[in-house]
Tab-separated table of C-alpha atoms and ligand atoms in Angstrom:
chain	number	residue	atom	x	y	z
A	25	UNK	CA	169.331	64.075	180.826
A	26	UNK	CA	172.625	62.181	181.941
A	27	UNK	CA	171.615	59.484	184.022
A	28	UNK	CA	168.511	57.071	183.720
A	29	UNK	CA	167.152	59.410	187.017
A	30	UNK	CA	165.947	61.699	184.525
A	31	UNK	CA	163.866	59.177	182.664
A	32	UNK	CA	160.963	58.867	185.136
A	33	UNK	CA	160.621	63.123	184.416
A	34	UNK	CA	160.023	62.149	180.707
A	35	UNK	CA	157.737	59.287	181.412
A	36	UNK	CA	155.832	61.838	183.792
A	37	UNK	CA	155.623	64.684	181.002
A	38	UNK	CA	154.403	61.431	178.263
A	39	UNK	CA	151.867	60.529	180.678
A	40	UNK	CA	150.817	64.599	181.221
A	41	UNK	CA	150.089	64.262	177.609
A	42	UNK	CA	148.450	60.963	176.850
A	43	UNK	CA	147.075	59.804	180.395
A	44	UNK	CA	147.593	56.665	182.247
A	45	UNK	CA	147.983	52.926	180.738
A	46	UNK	CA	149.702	52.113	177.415
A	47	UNK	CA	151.017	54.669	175.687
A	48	UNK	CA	151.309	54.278	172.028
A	49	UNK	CA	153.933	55.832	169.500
A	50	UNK	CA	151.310	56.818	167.443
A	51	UNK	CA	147.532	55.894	167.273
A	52	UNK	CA	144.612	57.342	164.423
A	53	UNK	CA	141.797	59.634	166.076
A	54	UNK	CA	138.666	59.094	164.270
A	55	UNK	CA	136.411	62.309	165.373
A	56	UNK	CA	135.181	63.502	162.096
A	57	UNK	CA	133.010	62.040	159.275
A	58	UNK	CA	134.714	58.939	159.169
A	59	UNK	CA	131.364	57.011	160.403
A	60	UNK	CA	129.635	58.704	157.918
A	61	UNK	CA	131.547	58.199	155.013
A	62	UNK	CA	131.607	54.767	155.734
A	63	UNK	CA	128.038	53.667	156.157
A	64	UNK	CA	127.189	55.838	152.793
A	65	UNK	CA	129.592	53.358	151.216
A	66	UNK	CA	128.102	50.647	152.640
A	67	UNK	CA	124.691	51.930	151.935
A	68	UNK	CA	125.605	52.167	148.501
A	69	UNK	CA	127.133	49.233	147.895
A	70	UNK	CA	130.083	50.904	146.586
A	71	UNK	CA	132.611	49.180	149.080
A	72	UNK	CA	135.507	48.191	146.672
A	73	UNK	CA	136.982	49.437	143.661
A	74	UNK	CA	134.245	51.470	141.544
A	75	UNK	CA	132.843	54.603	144.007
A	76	UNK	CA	132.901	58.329	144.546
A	77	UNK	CA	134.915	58.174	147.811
A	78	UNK	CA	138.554	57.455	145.361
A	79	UNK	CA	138.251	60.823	143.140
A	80	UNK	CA	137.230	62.506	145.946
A	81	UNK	CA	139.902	61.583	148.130
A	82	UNK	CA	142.344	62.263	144.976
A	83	UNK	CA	141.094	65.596	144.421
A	84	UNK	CA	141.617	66.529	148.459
A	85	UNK	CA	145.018	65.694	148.370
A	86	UNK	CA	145.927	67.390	145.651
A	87	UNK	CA	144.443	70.264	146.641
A	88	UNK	CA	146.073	70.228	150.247
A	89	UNK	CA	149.589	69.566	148.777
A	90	UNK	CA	149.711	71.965	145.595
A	91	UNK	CA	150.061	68.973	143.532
A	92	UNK	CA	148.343	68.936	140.152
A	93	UNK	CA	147.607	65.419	140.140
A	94	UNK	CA	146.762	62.733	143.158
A	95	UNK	CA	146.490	58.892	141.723
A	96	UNK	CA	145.003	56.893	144.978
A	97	UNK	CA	146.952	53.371	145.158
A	98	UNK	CA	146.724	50.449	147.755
A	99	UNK	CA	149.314	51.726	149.730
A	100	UNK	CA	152.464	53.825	150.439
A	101	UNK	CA	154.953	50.847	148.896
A	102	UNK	CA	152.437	50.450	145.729
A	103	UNK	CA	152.938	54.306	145.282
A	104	UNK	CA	156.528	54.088	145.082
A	105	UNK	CA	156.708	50.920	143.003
A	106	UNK	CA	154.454	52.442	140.223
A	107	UNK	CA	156.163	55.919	140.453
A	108	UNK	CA	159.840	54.167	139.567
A	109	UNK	CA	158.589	52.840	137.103
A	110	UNK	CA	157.047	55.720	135.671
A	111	UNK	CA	160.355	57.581	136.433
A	112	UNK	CA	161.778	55.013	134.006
A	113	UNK	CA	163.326	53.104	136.479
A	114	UNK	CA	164.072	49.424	134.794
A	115	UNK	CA	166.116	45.757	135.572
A	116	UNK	CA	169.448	46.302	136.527
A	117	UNK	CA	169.262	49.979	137.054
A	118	UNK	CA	170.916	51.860	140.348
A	119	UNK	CA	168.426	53.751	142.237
A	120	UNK	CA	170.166	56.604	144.766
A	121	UNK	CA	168.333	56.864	148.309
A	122	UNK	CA	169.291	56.510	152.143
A	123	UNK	CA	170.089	54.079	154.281
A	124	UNK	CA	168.219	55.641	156.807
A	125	UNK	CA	164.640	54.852	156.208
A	126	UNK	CA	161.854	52.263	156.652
A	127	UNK	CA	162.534	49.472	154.649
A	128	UNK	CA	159.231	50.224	152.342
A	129	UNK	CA	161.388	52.658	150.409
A	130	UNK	CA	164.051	49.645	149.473
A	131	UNK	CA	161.755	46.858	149.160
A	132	UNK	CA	159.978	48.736	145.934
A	133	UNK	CA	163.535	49.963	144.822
A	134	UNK	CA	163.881	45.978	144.346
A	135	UNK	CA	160.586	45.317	142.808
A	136	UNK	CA	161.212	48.099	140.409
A	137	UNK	CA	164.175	45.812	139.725
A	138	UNK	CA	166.762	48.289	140.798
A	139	UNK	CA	169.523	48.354	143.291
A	140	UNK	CA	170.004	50.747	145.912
A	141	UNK	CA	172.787	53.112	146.171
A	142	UNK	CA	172.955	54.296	150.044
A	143	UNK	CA	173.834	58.158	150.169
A	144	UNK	CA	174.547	59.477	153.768
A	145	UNK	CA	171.701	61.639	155.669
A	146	UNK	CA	172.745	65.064	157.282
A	147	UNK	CA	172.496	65.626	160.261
A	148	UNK	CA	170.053	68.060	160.919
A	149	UNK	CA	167.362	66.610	158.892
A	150	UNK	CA	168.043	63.173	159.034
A	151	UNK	CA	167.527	63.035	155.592
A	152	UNK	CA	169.054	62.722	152.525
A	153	UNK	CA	172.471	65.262	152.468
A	154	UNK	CA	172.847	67.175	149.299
A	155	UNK	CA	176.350	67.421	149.742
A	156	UNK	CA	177.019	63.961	150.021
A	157	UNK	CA	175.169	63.419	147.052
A	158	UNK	CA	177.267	65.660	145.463
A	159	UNK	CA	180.353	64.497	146.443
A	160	UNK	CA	179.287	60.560	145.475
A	161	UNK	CA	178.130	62.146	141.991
A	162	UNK	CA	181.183	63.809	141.147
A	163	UNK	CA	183.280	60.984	142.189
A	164	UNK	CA	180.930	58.197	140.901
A	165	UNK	CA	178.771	59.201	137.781
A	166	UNK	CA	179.363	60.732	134.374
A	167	UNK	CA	176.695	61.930	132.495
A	168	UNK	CA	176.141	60.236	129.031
A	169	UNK	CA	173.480	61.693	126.235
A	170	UNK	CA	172.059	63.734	129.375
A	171	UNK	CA	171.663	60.079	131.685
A	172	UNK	CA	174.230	59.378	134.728
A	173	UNK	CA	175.970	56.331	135.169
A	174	UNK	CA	178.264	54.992	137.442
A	175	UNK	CA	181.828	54.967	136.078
A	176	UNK	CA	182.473	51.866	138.102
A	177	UNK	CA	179.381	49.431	137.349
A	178	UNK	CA	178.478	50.932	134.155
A	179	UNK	CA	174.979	50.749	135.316
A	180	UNK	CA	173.230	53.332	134.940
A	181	UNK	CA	171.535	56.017	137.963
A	182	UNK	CA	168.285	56.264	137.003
A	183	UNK	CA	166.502	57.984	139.591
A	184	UNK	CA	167.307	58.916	143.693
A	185	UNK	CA	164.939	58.689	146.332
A	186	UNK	CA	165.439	61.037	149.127
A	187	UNK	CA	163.190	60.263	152.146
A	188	UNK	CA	161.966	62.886	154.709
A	189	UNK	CA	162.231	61.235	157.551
A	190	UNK	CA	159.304	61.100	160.331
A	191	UNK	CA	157.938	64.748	158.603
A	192	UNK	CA	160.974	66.510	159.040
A	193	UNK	CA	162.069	67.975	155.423
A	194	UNK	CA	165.467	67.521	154.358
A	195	UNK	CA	167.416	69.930	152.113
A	196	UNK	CA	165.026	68.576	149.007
A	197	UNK	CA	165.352	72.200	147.087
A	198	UNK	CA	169.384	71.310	147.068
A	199	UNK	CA	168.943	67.489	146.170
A	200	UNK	CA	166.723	68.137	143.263
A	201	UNK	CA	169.336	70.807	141.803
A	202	UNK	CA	172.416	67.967	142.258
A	203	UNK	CA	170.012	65.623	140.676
A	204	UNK	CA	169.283	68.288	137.759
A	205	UNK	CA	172.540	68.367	136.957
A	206	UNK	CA	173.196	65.060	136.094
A	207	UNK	CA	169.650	64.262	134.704
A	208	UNK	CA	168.741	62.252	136.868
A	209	UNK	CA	164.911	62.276	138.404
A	210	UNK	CA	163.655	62.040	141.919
A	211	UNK	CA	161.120	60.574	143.381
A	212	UNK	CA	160.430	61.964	146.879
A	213	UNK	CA	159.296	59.086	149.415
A	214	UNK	CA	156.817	61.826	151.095
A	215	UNK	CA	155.091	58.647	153.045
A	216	UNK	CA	155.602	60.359	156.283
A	217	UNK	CA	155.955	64.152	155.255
A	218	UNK	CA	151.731	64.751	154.484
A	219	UNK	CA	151.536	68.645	155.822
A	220	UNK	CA	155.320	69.838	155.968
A	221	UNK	CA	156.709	72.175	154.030
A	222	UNK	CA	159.644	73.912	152.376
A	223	UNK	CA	159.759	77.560	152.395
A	224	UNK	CA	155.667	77.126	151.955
A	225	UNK	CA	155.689	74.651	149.479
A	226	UNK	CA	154.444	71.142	150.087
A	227	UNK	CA	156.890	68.482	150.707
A	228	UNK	CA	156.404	65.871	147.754
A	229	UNK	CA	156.100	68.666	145.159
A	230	UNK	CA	159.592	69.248	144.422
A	231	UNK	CA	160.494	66.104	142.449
A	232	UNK	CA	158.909	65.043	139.314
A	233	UNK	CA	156.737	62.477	141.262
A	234	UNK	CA	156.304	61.662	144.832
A	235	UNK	CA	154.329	59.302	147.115
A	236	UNK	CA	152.240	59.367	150.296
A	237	UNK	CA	151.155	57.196	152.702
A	238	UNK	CA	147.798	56.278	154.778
A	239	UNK	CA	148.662	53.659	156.516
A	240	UNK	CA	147.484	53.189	160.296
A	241	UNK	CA	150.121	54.576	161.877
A	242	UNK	CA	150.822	57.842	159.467
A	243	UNK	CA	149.688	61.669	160.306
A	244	UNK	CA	146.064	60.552	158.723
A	245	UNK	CA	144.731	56.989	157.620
A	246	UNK	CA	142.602	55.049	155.192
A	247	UNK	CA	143.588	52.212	156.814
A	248	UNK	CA	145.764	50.969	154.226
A	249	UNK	CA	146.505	53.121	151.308
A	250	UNK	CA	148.822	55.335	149.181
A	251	UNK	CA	149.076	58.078	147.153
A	252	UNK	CA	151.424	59.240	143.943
A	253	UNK	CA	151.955	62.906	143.431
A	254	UNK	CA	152.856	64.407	140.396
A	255	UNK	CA	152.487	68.004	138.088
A	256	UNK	CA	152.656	65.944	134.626
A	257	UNK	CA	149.794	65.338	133.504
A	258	UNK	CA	150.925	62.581	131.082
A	259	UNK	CA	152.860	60.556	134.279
A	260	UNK	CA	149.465	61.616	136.280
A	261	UNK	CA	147.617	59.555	133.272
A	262	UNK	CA	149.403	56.066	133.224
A	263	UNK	CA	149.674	55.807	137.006
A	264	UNK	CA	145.933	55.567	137.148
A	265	UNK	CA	146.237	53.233	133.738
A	266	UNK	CA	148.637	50.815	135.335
A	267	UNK	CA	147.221	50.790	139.205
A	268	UNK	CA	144.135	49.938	137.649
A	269	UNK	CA	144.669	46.651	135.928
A	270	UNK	CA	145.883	49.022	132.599
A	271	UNK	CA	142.040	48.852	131.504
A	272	UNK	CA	140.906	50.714	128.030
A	273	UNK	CA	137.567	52.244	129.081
A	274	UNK	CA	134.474	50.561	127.256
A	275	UNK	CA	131.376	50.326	128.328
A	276	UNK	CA	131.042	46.403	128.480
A	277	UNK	CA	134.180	45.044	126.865
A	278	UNK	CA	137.503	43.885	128.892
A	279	UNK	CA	140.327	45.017	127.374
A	280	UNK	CA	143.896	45.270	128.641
A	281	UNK	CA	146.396	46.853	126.621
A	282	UNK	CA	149.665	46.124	128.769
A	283	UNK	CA	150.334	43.796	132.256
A	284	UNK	CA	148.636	46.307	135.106
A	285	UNK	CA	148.598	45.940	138.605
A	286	UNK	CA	145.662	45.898	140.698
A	287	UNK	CA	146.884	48.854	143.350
A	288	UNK	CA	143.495	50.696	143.503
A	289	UNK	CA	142.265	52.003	146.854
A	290	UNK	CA	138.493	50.699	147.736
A	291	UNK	CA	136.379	53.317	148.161
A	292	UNK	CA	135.962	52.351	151.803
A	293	UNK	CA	139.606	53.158	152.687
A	294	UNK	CA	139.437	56.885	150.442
A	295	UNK	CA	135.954	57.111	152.523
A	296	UNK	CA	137.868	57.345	155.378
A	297	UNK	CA	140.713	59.477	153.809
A	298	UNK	CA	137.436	62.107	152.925
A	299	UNK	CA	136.804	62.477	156.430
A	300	UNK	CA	140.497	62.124	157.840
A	301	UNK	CA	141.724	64.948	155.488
A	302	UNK	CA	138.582	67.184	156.947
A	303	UNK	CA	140.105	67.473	159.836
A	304	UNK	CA	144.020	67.123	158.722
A	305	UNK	CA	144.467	70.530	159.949
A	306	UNK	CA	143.220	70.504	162.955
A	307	UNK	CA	145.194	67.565	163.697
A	308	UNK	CA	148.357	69.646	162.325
A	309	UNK	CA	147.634	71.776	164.964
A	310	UNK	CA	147.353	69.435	167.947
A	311	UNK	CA	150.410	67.691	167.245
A	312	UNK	CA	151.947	71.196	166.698
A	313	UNK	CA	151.379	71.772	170.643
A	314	UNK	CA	152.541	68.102	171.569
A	315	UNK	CA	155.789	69.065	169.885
A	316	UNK	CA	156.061	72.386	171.497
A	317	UNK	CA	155.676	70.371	174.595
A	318	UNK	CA	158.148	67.891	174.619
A	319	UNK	CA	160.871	71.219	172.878
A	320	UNK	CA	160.039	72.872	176.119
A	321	UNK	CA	160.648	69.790	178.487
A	322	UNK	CA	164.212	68.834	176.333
A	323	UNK	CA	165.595	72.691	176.404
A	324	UNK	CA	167.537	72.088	179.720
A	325	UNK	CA	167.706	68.688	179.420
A	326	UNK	CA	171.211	68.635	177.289
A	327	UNK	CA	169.554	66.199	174.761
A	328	UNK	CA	168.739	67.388	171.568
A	329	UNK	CA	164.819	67.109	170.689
A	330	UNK	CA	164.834	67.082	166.568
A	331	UNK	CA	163.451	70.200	164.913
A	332	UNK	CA	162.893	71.036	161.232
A	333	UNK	CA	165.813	73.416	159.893
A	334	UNK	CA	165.122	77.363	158.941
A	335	UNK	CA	162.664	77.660	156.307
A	336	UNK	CA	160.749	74.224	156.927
A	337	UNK	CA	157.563	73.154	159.064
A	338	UNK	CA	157.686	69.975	159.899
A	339	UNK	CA	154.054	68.091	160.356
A	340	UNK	CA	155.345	66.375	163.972
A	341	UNK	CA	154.422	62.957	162.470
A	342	UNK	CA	156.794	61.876	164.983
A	343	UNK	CA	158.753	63.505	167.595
A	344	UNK	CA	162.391	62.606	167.898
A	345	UNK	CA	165.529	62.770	170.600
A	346	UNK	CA	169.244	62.574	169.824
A	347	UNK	CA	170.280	60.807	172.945
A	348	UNK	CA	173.884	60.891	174.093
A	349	UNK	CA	175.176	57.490	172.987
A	350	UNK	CA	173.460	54.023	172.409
A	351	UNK	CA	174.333	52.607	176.097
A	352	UNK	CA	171.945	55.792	176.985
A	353	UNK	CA	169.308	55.128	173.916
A	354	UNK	CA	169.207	51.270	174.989
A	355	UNK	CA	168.717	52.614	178.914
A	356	UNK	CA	165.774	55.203	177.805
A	357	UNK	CA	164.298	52.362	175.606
A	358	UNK	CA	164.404	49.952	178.087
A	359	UNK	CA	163.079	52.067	180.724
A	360	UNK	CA	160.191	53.922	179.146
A	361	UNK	CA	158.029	50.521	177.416
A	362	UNK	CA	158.855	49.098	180.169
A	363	UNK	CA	156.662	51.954	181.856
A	364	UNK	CA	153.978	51.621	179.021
A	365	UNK	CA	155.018	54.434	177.190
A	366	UNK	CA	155.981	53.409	173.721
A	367	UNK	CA	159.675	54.185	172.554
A	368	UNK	CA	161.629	53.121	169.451
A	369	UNK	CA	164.753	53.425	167.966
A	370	UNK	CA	164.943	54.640	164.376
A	371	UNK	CA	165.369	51.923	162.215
A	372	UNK	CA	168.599	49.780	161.723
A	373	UNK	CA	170.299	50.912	158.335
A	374	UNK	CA	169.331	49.522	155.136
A	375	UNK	CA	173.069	48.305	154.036
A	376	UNK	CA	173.048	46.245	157.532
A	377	UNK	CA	169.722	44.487	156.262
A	378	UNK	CA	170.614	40.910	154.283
A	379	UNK	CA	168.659	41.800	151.471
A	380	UNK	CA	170.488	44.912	150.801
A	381	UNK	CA	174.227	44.599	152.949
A	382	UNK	CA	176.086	43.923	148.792
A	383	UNK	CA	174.797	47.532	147.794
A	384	UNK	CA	177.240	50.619	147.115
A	385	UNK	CA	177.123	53.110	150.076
A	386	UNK	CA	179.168	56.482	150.611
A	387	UNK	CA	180.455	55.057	154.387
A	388	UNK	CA	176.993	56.593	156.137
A	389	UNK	CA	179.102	58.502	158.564
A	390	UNK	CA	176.160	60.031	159.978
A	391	UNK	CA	173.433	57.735	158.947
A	392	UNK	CA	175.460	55.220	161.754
A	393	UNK	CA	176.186	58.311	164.250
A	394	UNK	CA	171.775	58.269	164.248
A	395	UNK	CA	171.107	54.865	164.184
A	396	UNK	CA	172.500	54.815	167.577
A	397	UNK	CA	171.060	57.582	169.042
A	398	UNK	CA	167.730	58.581	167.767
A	399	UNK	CA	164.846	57.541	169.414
A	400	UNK	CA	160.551	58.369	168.969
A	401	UNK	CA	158.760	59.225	171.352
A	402	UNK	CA	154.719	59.184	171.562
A	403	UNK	CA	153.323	61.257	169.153
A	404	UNK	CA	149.789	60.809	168.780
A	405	UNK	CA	147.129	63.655	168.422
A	406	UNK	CA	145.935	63.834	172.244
A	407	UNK	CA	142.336	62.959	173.518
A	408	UNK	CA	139.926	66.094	173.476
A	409	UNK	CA	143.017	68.306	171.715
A	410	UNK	CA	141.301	68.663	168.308
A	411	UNK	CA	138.028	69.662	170.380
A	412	UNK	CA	139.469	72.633	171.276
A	413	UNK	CA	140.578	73.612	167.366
A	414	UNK	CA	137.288	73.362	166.056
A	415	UNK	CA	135.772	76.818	165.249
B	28	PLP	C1	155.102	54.098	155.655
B	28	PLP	C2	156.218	54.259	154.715
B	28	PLP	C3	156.195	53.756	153.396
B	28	PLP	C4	155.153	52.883	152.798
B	28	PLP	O1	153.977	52.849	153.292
B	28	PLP	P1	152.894	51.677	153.284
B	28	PLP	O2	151.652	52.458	153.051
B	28	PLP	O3	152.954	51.081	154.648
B	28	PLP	O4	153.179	50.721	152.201
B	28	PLP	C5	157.255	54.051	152.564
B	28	PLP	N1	158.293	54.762	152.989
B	28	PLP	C6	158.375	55.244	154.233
B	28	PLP	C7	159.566	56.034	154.621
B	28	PLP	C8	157.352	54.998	155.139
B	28	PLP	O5	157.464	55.467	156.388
């Protein structure tokens, strides 16, 4: 795919997919219990943030991920706010992630009261690069009483957040053992990485706590909502203490024993997450095709179509292309929503953002290299495709 002549091919293979009119990058399907679930709620009259529908949803995920524990919050950013602070993440702290992510992951960096520290991606993965991490460590951190800090800020590192971006996993096996070494926790941003895997093991499982998102445009949806993941049971305890107002259970009284936020997920959002994860397999499974599609339509193009390294399965959240160069992106970008097929450009780096430009970075060689190329492409779970999964 050299010239903008090929474009029209793609736009023709999108529409083979998804039909005519607007094409979106990525829309819900709704062909399960979610109907259900919801009038029973309504029925009920347990709508908000007392009902069923939460533990429920809870107990699902954790099943479906390996995880021991599943603490329903508000939403993906919530998750990760809560579970930096649980990792003991305080003021004035540096938090290690990428610069290559949606700026969710950043913003609750920030309200955790940390700053970022921007390691470089790889660039197979597009996410976080063990080595790099490795060689910032070594050159950056000493460990003190088993904590990092950096030499140069005297701050201390007190937790990295590696990202997999759009489902793909990154090297997160690798990462956690850098991380071991110089005590320093993760907390896997797993928002777009529900149903991908490492050598069979759930994405999100590998750090000592990870989050999950449900928003609309994720693999499955509440709506709004989020998820923290975690194996310790004590961690698993206060995140449902301190996303729910930090409330001592009595049977009338209101007591509070320390400032809580109110991050619970109604129990008409989980109602939906009941019914979406139902059928989150299925829907594995039709996007699975939709990605074998578009590998098949890029294999003679000359552009590369992103796929998860050896040893992972990626959940095809959302397909990706490496085009040539950005005059190229910009011409495929241009040409395809113009055609009402919806295209985007991964997002522009966090250290180019105002709110985070003054933090440290490693120079992002390849985190820049994919901000100008990489580009989505529709991703959605087609019309009818689950249909023809169900048994
Ligand atoms: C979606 C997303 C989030 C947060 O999700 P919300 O539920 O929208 O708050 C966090 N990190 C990444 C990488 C995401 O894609």
């Amino acid at each position: 795919m050299q010239a903008d002549d090929s474009f029209p091919a793609l736009v023709a293979h999108v529409r083979a997919l998804y039909g005519e009119g607007f094409i979106p990058l990525h829309r819900p399907v709704f062909e399960g219990n979610e109907r259900r679930y919801l009038v029973d709620c309504i029925d009920s009259n347990f709508v908000s943030s007392v009902g069923a529908k939460v533990a429920e949803f809870e107990q699902q995920v954790a099943a479906f991920t390996g995880a021991k524990y599943a603490i329903a919050t508000v939403n993906g950013t919530a998750a990760l706010h809560v579970a930096l602070q649980l990792a003991r993440v305080q003021r004035g702290d540096e938090v290690i992630s990428q610069a290559l992510t949606f700026v969710a992951t950043c913003n609750a960096l920030r309200y955790a009261g940390a700053d970022a520290v921007f390691i470089d991606v790889d660039l197979d993965t597009l996410g976080l690069s063990p080595l790099a991490l490795r060689r910032w460590l070594s050159a950056n951190a000493e460990v003190r009483e088993g904590r990092a800090f950096n030499r140069t800020t005297g701050r201390r590192i007190a937790a990295c957040v590696p990202m997999h971006t759009f489902g793909f996993p990154l090297r997160i096996a690798e990462v956690v053992a850098v991380c071991d070494e110089y005590g320093i926790p993760v907390v896997e941003d797993a928002a777009e990485s529900l149903g991908s895997y490492v050598g069979g093991r759930h994405t999100g499982t590998f750090g000592k706590l990870a989050t999950l998102s449900f928003n609309g445009n994720k693999t499955i949806t509440t709506g709004g909502g989020g998820m923290i993941v975690t194996d310790d049971e004590v961690l698993a305890r206060r995140a449902k203490h301190i996303t729910t107002t930090a409330k001592i259970p009595h049977p009338y009284e209101f007591v509070h024993d320390e400032v809580g936020y109110n991050y619970r997920l109604p129990n008409l959002n989980a109602a939906l997450g009941c019914a979406q994860m139902e059928r989150l397999p299925e829907m594995l499974a039709a996007k699975a095709e939709v990605a074998r599609r578009y590998a098949g339509f890029f294999e003679a193009s000359g552009v590369r179509f992103v796929q998860p390294i050896e040893g992972a399965t990626a959940n095809r959240w959302l397909n990706a292309i490496v085009l040539h160069d950005q005059a190229q992106r910009d011409a495929l970008l241009e040409y395809t929503n113009a055609q009402g097929v919806m295209t985007r450009p991964i997002w522009r780096l966090m250290s180019r953002l105002d709110m985070f430009k003054h933090c440290q970075h490693d120079g992002l060689e390849n985190s820049q290299w994919l901000e100008a190329r990489v580009v989505n492409l529709p991703s959605s779970v087609p019309d009818g495709a689950m249909r023809k999964f169900q048994g």
